[in-house]
PDB file of C-alpha atoms in Angstrom:
ATOM      1  CA  UNK A   1     -33.255 -31.978   2.450  1.00  0.00           C
ATOM      2  CA  UNK A   2     -29.652 -33.195   2.000  1.00  0.00           C
ATOM      3  CA  UNK A   3     -27.852 -33.181  -1.474  1.00  0.00           C
ATOM      4  CA  UNK A   4     -25.554 -36.222  -1.137  1.00  0.00           C
ATOM      5  CA  UNK A   5     -23.999 -35.493  -3.948  1.00  0.00           C
ATOM      6  CA  UNK A   6     -22.839 -32.387  -2.714  1.00  0.00           C
ATOM      7  CA  UNK A   7     -21.657 -34.134   0.560  1.00  0.00           C
ATOM      8  CA  UNK A   8     -17.893 -35.188   1.102  1.00  0.00           C
ATOM      9  CA  UNK A   9     -15.909 -36.411   3.827  1.00  0.00           C
ATOM     10  CA  UNK A  10     -12.014 -35.649   5.384  1.00  0.00           C
ATOM     11  CA  UNK A  11     -10.417 -37.330   7.300  1.00  0.00           C
ATOM     12  CA  UNK A  12      -8.159 -36.342  10.019  1.00  0.00           C
ATOM     13  CA  UNK A  13      -6.297 -38.940  11.672  1.00  0.00           C
ATOM     14  CA  UNK A  14      -3.307 -38.144  13.846  1.00  0.00           C
ATOM     15  CA  UNK A  15      -2.630 -41.970  14.485  1.00  0.00           C
ATOM     16  CA  UNK A  16       0.522 -43.237  14.121  1.00  0.00           C
ATOM     17  CA  UNK A  17      -0.439 -46.661  12.488  1.00  0.00           C
ATOM     18  CA  UNK A  18      -2.882 -44.859  10.043  1.00  0.00           C
ATOM     19  CA  UNK A  19      -5.501 -47.749   9.201  1.00  0.00           C
ATOM     20  CA  UNK A  20      -8.100 -47.580   5.962  1.00  0.00           C
ATOM     21  CA  UNK A  21     -11.253 -45.762   6.681  1.00  0.00           C
ATOM     22  CA  UNK A  22     -14.177 -46.805   4.769  1.00  0.00           C
ATOM     23  CA  UNK A  23     -16.783 -43.897   3.443  1.00  0.00           C
ATOM     24  CA  UNK A  24     -19.400 -42.695   5.518  1.00  0.00           C
ATOM     25  CA  UNK A  25     -22.969 -44.268   4.231  1.00  0.00           C
ATOM     26  CA  UNK A  26     -26.090 -42.139   4.093  1.00  0.00           C
ATOM     27  CA  UNK A  27     -29.504 -43.194   2.882  1.00  0.00           C
ATOM     28  CA  UNK A  28     -27.084 -46.202   0.887  1.00  0.00           C
ATOM     29  CA  UNK A  29     -25.154 -43.869  -0.864  1.00  0.00           C
ATOM     30  CA  UNK A  30     -21.274 -43.494   0.249  1.00  0.00           C
ATOM     31  CA  UNK A  31     -20.139 -40.109   0.855  1.00  0.00           C
ATOM     32  CA  UNK A  32     -16.726 -39.002  -1.102  1.00  0.00           C
ATOM     33  CA  UNK A  33     -13.789 -39.151   0.942  1.00  0.00           C
ATOM     34  CA  UNK A  34     -11.241 -35.962  -0.229  1.00  0.00           C
ATOM     35  CA  UNK A  35      -7.814 -34.986   1.161  1.00  0.00           C
ATOM     36  CA  UNK A  36      -8.372 -31.386   1.324  1.00  0.00           C
ATOM     37  CA  UNK A  37     -11.343 -29.173   1.474  1.00  0.00           C
ATOM     38  CA  UNK A  38     -12.443 -25.545   1.637  1.00  0.00           C
ATOM     39  CA  UNK A  39     -15.267 -24.698   4.336  1.00  0.00           C
ATOM     40  CA  UNK A  40     -16.442 -21.328   5.580  1.00  0.00           C
ATOM     41  CA  UNK A  41     -13.480 -19.686   3.076  1.00  0.00           C
ATOM     42  CA  UNK A  42     -10.887 -21.642   4.921  1.00  0.00           C
ATOM     43  CA  UNK A  43      -8.774 -24.280   3.602  1.00  0.00           C
ATOM     44  CA  UNK A  44      -8.341 -27.332   5.387  1.00  0.00           C
ATOM     45  CA  UNK A  45      -6.203 -30.906   4.560  1.00  0.00           C
ATOM     46  CA  UNK A  46      -6.091 -33.983   6.237  1.00  0.00           C
ATOM     47  CA  UNK A  47      -2.945 -33.592   8.019  1.00  0.00           C
ATOM     48  CA  UNK A  48      -3.976 -30.065   9.268  1.00  0.00           C
ATOM     49  CA  UNK A  49      -0.850 -28.141   6.980  1.00  0.00           C
ATOM     50  CA  UNK A  50      -2.132 -24.392   6.719  1.00  0.00           C
ATOM     51  CA  UNK A  51       0.014 -24.096   3.303  1.00  0.00           C
ATOM     52  CA  UNK A  52      -2.963 -24.492   1.130  1.00  0.00           C
ATOM     53  CA  UNK A  53      -4.615 -21.876   2.985  1.00  0.00           C
ATOM     54  CA  UNK A  54      -2.011 -19.398   3.257  1.00  0.00           C
ATOM     55  CA  UNK A  55      -1.342 -19.370  -0.678  1.00  0.00           C
ATOM     56  CA  UNK A  56      -5.073 -19.170  -1.263  1.00  0.00           C
ATOM     57  CA  UNK A  57      -4.658 -16.136   1.188  1.00  0.00           C
ATOM     58  CA  UNK A  58      -1.853 -14.456  -0.831  1.00  0.00           C
ATOM     59  CA  UNK A  59      -2.863 -15.209  -4.066  1.00  0.00           C
ATOM     60  CA  UNK A  60      -5.975 -13.244  -2.934  1.00  0.00           C
ATOM     61  CA  UNK A  61      -3.952 -10.017  -1.284  1.00  0.00           C
ATOM     62  CA  UNK A  62      -2.169  -9.874  -4.257  1.00  0.00           C
ATOM     63  CA  UNK A  63      -4.491  -9.870  -6.676  1.00  0.00           C
ATOM     64  CA  UNK A  64      -5.873  -7.096  -4.518  1.00  0.00           C
ATOM     65  CA  UNK A  65      -2.533  -5.142  -4.424  1.00  0.00           C
ATOM     66  CA  UNK A  66      -3.182  -4.260  -7.519  1.00  0.00           C
ATOM     67  CA  UNK A  67      -6.099  -1.776  -6.868  1.00  0.00           C
ATOM     68  CA  UNK A  68      -4.210  -0.243  -3.988  1.00  0.00           C
ATOM     69  CA  UNK A  69      -1.377   0.704  -6.233  1.00  0.00           C
ATOM     70  CA  UNK A  70      -4.388   2.297  -8.566  1.00  0.00           C
ATOM     71  CA  UNK A  71      -5.345   4.130  -5.744  1.00  0.00           C
ATOM     72  CA  UNK A  72      -1.992   5.343  -5.119  1.00  0.00           C
ATOM     73  CA  UNK A  73      -1.130   6.190  -8.555  1.00  0.00           C
ATOM     74  CA  UNK A  74      -4.254   8.162  -8.852  1.00  0.00           C
ATOM     75  CA  UNK A  75      -3.652  10.145  -5.359  1.00  0.00           C
ATOM     76  CA  UNK A  76      -0.345  11.198  -6.817  1.00  0.00           C
ATOM     77  CA  UNK A  77      -1.915  12.300  -9.631  1.00  0.00           C
ATOM     78  CA  UNK A  78      -4.571  14.070  -8.771  1.00  0.00           C
ATOM     79  CA  UNK A  79      -4.084  15.409  -5.031  1.00  0.00           C
ATOM     80  CA  UNK A  80      -0.621  15.634  -4.863  1.00  0.00           C
ATOM     81  CA  UNK A  81      -0.658  17.183  -8.475  1.00  0.00           C
ATOM     82  CA  UNK A  82      -2.877  19.911  -6.578  1.00  0.00           C
ATOM     83  CA  UNK A  83      -1.199  20.328  -3.583  1.00  0.00           C
ATOM     84  CA  UNK A  84       2.341  20.676  -4.858  1.00  0.00           C
ATOM     85  CA  UNK A  85       1.584  23.066  -7.690  1.00  0.00           C
ATOM     86  CA  UNK A  86       4.077  25.703  -7.074  1.00  0.00           C
ATOM     87  CA  UNK A  87       5.182  24.581  -3.800  1.00  0.00           C
ATOM     88  CA  UNK A  88       8.459  25.296  -3.666  1.00  0.00           C
ATOM     89  CA  UNK A  89       7.201  29.354  -3.639  1.00  0.00           C
ATOM     90  CA  UNK A  90       4.356  29.259  -1.502  1.00  0.00           C
ATOM     91  CA  UNK A  91       5.099  26.533   1.013  1.00  0.00           C
ATOM     92  CA  UNK A  92       7.632  27.688   3.398  1.00  0.00           C
ATOM     93  CA  UNK A  93       5.448  30.839   4.499  1.00  0.00           C
ATOM     94  CA  UNK A  94       2.495  29.131   5.029  1.00  0.00           C
ATOM     95  CA  UNK A  95       1.036  29.532   8.472  1.00  0.00           C
ATOM     96  CA  UNK A  96       0.818  26.623  11.021  1.00  0.00           C
ATOM     97  CA  UNK A  97      -2.893  26.412  10.090  1.00  0.00           C
ATOM     98  CA  UNK A  98      -2.747  26.859   6.533  1.00  0.00           C
ATOM     99  CA  UNK A  99      -0.606  23.849   6.792  1.00  0.00           C
ATOM    100  CA  UNK A 100      -2.821  21.907   9.352  1.00  0.00           C
ATOM    101  CA  UNK A 101      -5.930  22.703   6.654  1.00  0.00           C
ATOM    102  CA  UNK A 102      -3.552  20.967   4.292  1.00  0.00           C
ATOM    103  CA  UNK A 103      -2.309  18.055   6.081  1.00  0.00           C
ATOM    104  CA  UNK A 104      -6.009  17.087   6.948  1.00  0.00           C
ATOM    105  CA  UNK A 105      -6.501  16.892   3.415  1.00  0.00           C
ATOM    106  CA  UNK A 106      -3.596  14.530   3.070  1.00  0.00           C
ATOM    107  CA  UNK A 107      -4.196  12.331   6.029  1.00  0.00           C
ATOM    108  CA  UNK A 108      -7.808  11.811   4.867  1.00  0.00           C
ATOM    109  CA  UNK A 109      -6.197  10.492   1.510  1.00  0.00           C
ATOM    110  CA  UNK A 110      -4.087   8.400   3.967  1.00  0.00           C
ATOM    111  CA  UNK A 111      -6.757   7.038   5.672  1.00  0.00           C
ATOM    112  CA  UNK A 112      -8.398   5.908   2.189  1.00  0.00           C
ATOM    113  CA  UNK A 113      -5.516   4.464   0.843  1.00  0.00           C
ATOM    114  CA  UNK A 114      -3.890   3.185   3.554  1.00  0.00           C
ATOM    115  CA  UNK A 115      -0.436   4.601   2.535  1.00  0.00           C
ATOM    116  CA  UNK A 116       1.402   7.009   3.979  1.00  0.00           C
ATOM    117  CA  UNK A 117       1.522  10.600   2.341  1.00  0.00           C
ATOM    118  CA  UNK A 118       3.335  13.191   4.493  1.00  0.00           C
ATOM    119  CA  UNK A 119       2.896  16.722   3.667  1.00  0.00           C
ATOM    120  CA  UNK A 120       6.379  17.594   3.869  1.00  0.00           C
ATOM    121  CA  UNK A 121       7.414  14.668   1.505  1.00  0.00           C
ATOM    122  CA  UNK A 122       5.470  16.120  -1.241  1.00  0.00           C
ATOM    123  CA  UNK A 123       7.127  19.744  -0.647  1.00  0.00           C
ATOM    124  CA  UNK A 124      11.055  18.171   0.316  1.00  0.00           C
ATOM    125  CA  UNK A 125      11.578  16.403  -3.366  1.00  0.00           C
ATOM    126  CA  UNK A 126      10.544  19.433  -5.371  1.00  0.00           C
ATOM    127  CA  UNK A 127      12.779  21.593  -3.518  1.00  0.00           C
ATOM    128  CA  UNK A 128      15.807  19.277  -3.641  1.00  0.00           C
ATOM    129  CA  UNK A 129      15.011  18.566  -7.485  1.00  0.00           C
ATOM    130  CA  UNK A 130      14.309  22.613  -8.110  1.00  0.00           C
ATOM    131  CA  UNK A 131      17.064  24.669  -6.351  1.00  0.00           C
ATOM    132  CA  UNK A 132      20.330  22.951  -8.069  1.00  0.00           C
ATOM    133  CA  UNK A 133      18.448  23.662 -11.399  1.00  0.00           C
ATOM    134  CA  UNK A 134      18.272  27.554 -10.087  1.00  0.00           C
ATOM    135  CA  UNK A 135      21.797  27.992  -9.024  1.00  0.00           C
ATOM    136  CA  UNK A 136      24.179  25.690 -10.939  1.00  0.00           C
ATOM    137  CA  UNK A 137      22.751  26.051 -14.194  1.00  0.00           C
ATOM    138  CA  UNK A 138      24.235  29.320 -16.496  1.00  0.00           C
ATOM    139  CA  UNK A 139      21.116  29.327 -18.451  1.00  0.00           C
ATOM    140  CA  UNK A 140      18.349  29.375 -16.114  1.00  0.00           C
ATOM    141  CA  UNK A 141      17.473  32.786 -14.977  1.00  0.00           C
ATOM    142  CA  UNK A 142      18.036  33.057 -10.920  1.00  0.00           C
ATOM    143  CA  UNK A 143      21.484  32.349 -12.143  1.00  0.00           C
ATOM    144  CA  UNK A 144      22.847  35.892 -13.162  1.00  0.00           C
ATOM    145  CA  UNK A 145      20.437  37.345  -9.522  1.00  0.00           C
ATOM    146  CA  UNK A 146      22.294  34.839  -7.232  1.00  0.00           C
ATOM    147  CA  UNK A 147      25.403  33.723  -6.621  1.00  0.00           C
ATOM    148  CA  UNK A 148      26.419  30.307  -4.577  1.00  0.00           C
ATOM    149  CA  UNK A 149      27.816  32.159  -1.972  1.00  0.00           C
ATOM    150  CA  UNK A 150      24.115  33.406  -1.103  1.00  0.00           C
ATOM    151  CA  UNK A 151      23.230  29.795  -0.804  1.00  0.00           C
ATOM    152  CA  UNK A 152      25.458  28.238   1.699  1.00  0.00           C
ATOM    153  CA  UNK A 153      24.458  27.491   5.481  1.00  0.00           C
ATOM    154  CA  UNK A 154      24.354  29.538   7.709  1.00  0.00           C
ATOM    155  CA  UNK A 155      23.458  27.693  11.304  1.00  0.00           C
ATOM    156  CA  UNK A 156      19.893  25.603  10.799  1.00  0.00           C
ATOM    157  CA  UNK A 157      18.789  27.351   7.994  1.00  0.00           C
ATOM    158  CA  UNK A 158      19.931  27.904   3.828  1.00  0.00           C
ATOM    159  CA  UNK A 159      19.994  31.627   3.688  1.00  0.00           C
ATOM    160  CA  UNK A 160      18.285  32.227  -0.472  1.00  0.00           C
ATOM    161  CA  UNK A 161      17.628  34.778  -2.882  1.00  0.00           C
ATOM    162  CA  UNK A 162      13.999  34.495  -4.622  1.00  0.00           C
ATOM    163  CA  UNK A 163      14.295  35.631  -8.314  1.00  0.00           C
TER     164      UNK A 163
END
């Protein structure tokens, strides 16, 4: 059986001279005429602009982005932390098969979260921030064992000394 009090009517009329529409009558009950309604998850309006539907979808997506940010934070705090542990010491000397194994873990995380986390991207920020500290700070233990001339570029590789 139909519930008359839940039934609504929406009139879509594209004529220039719109005339007033009388409500539909069903079993001696008139249906309520509405300007917008939600049908199968899609917001419909009488003159068919999609702004109401778009704003509804945008609002839902913005709410869900919070969870994606939380997943990214979780990845960076747990998995990336493990992967970057002492990375400046071992990453450049890894074999190709070792890097592929590590990249497989990163790729799985990328597929789950939907965000790109290249393995070299984990390595580069750690080395970029670590090398100047070791080279140019006079209180650093590596400073006495190396000189700036050892770290100048020759060709495409950087010559460095280990402490």
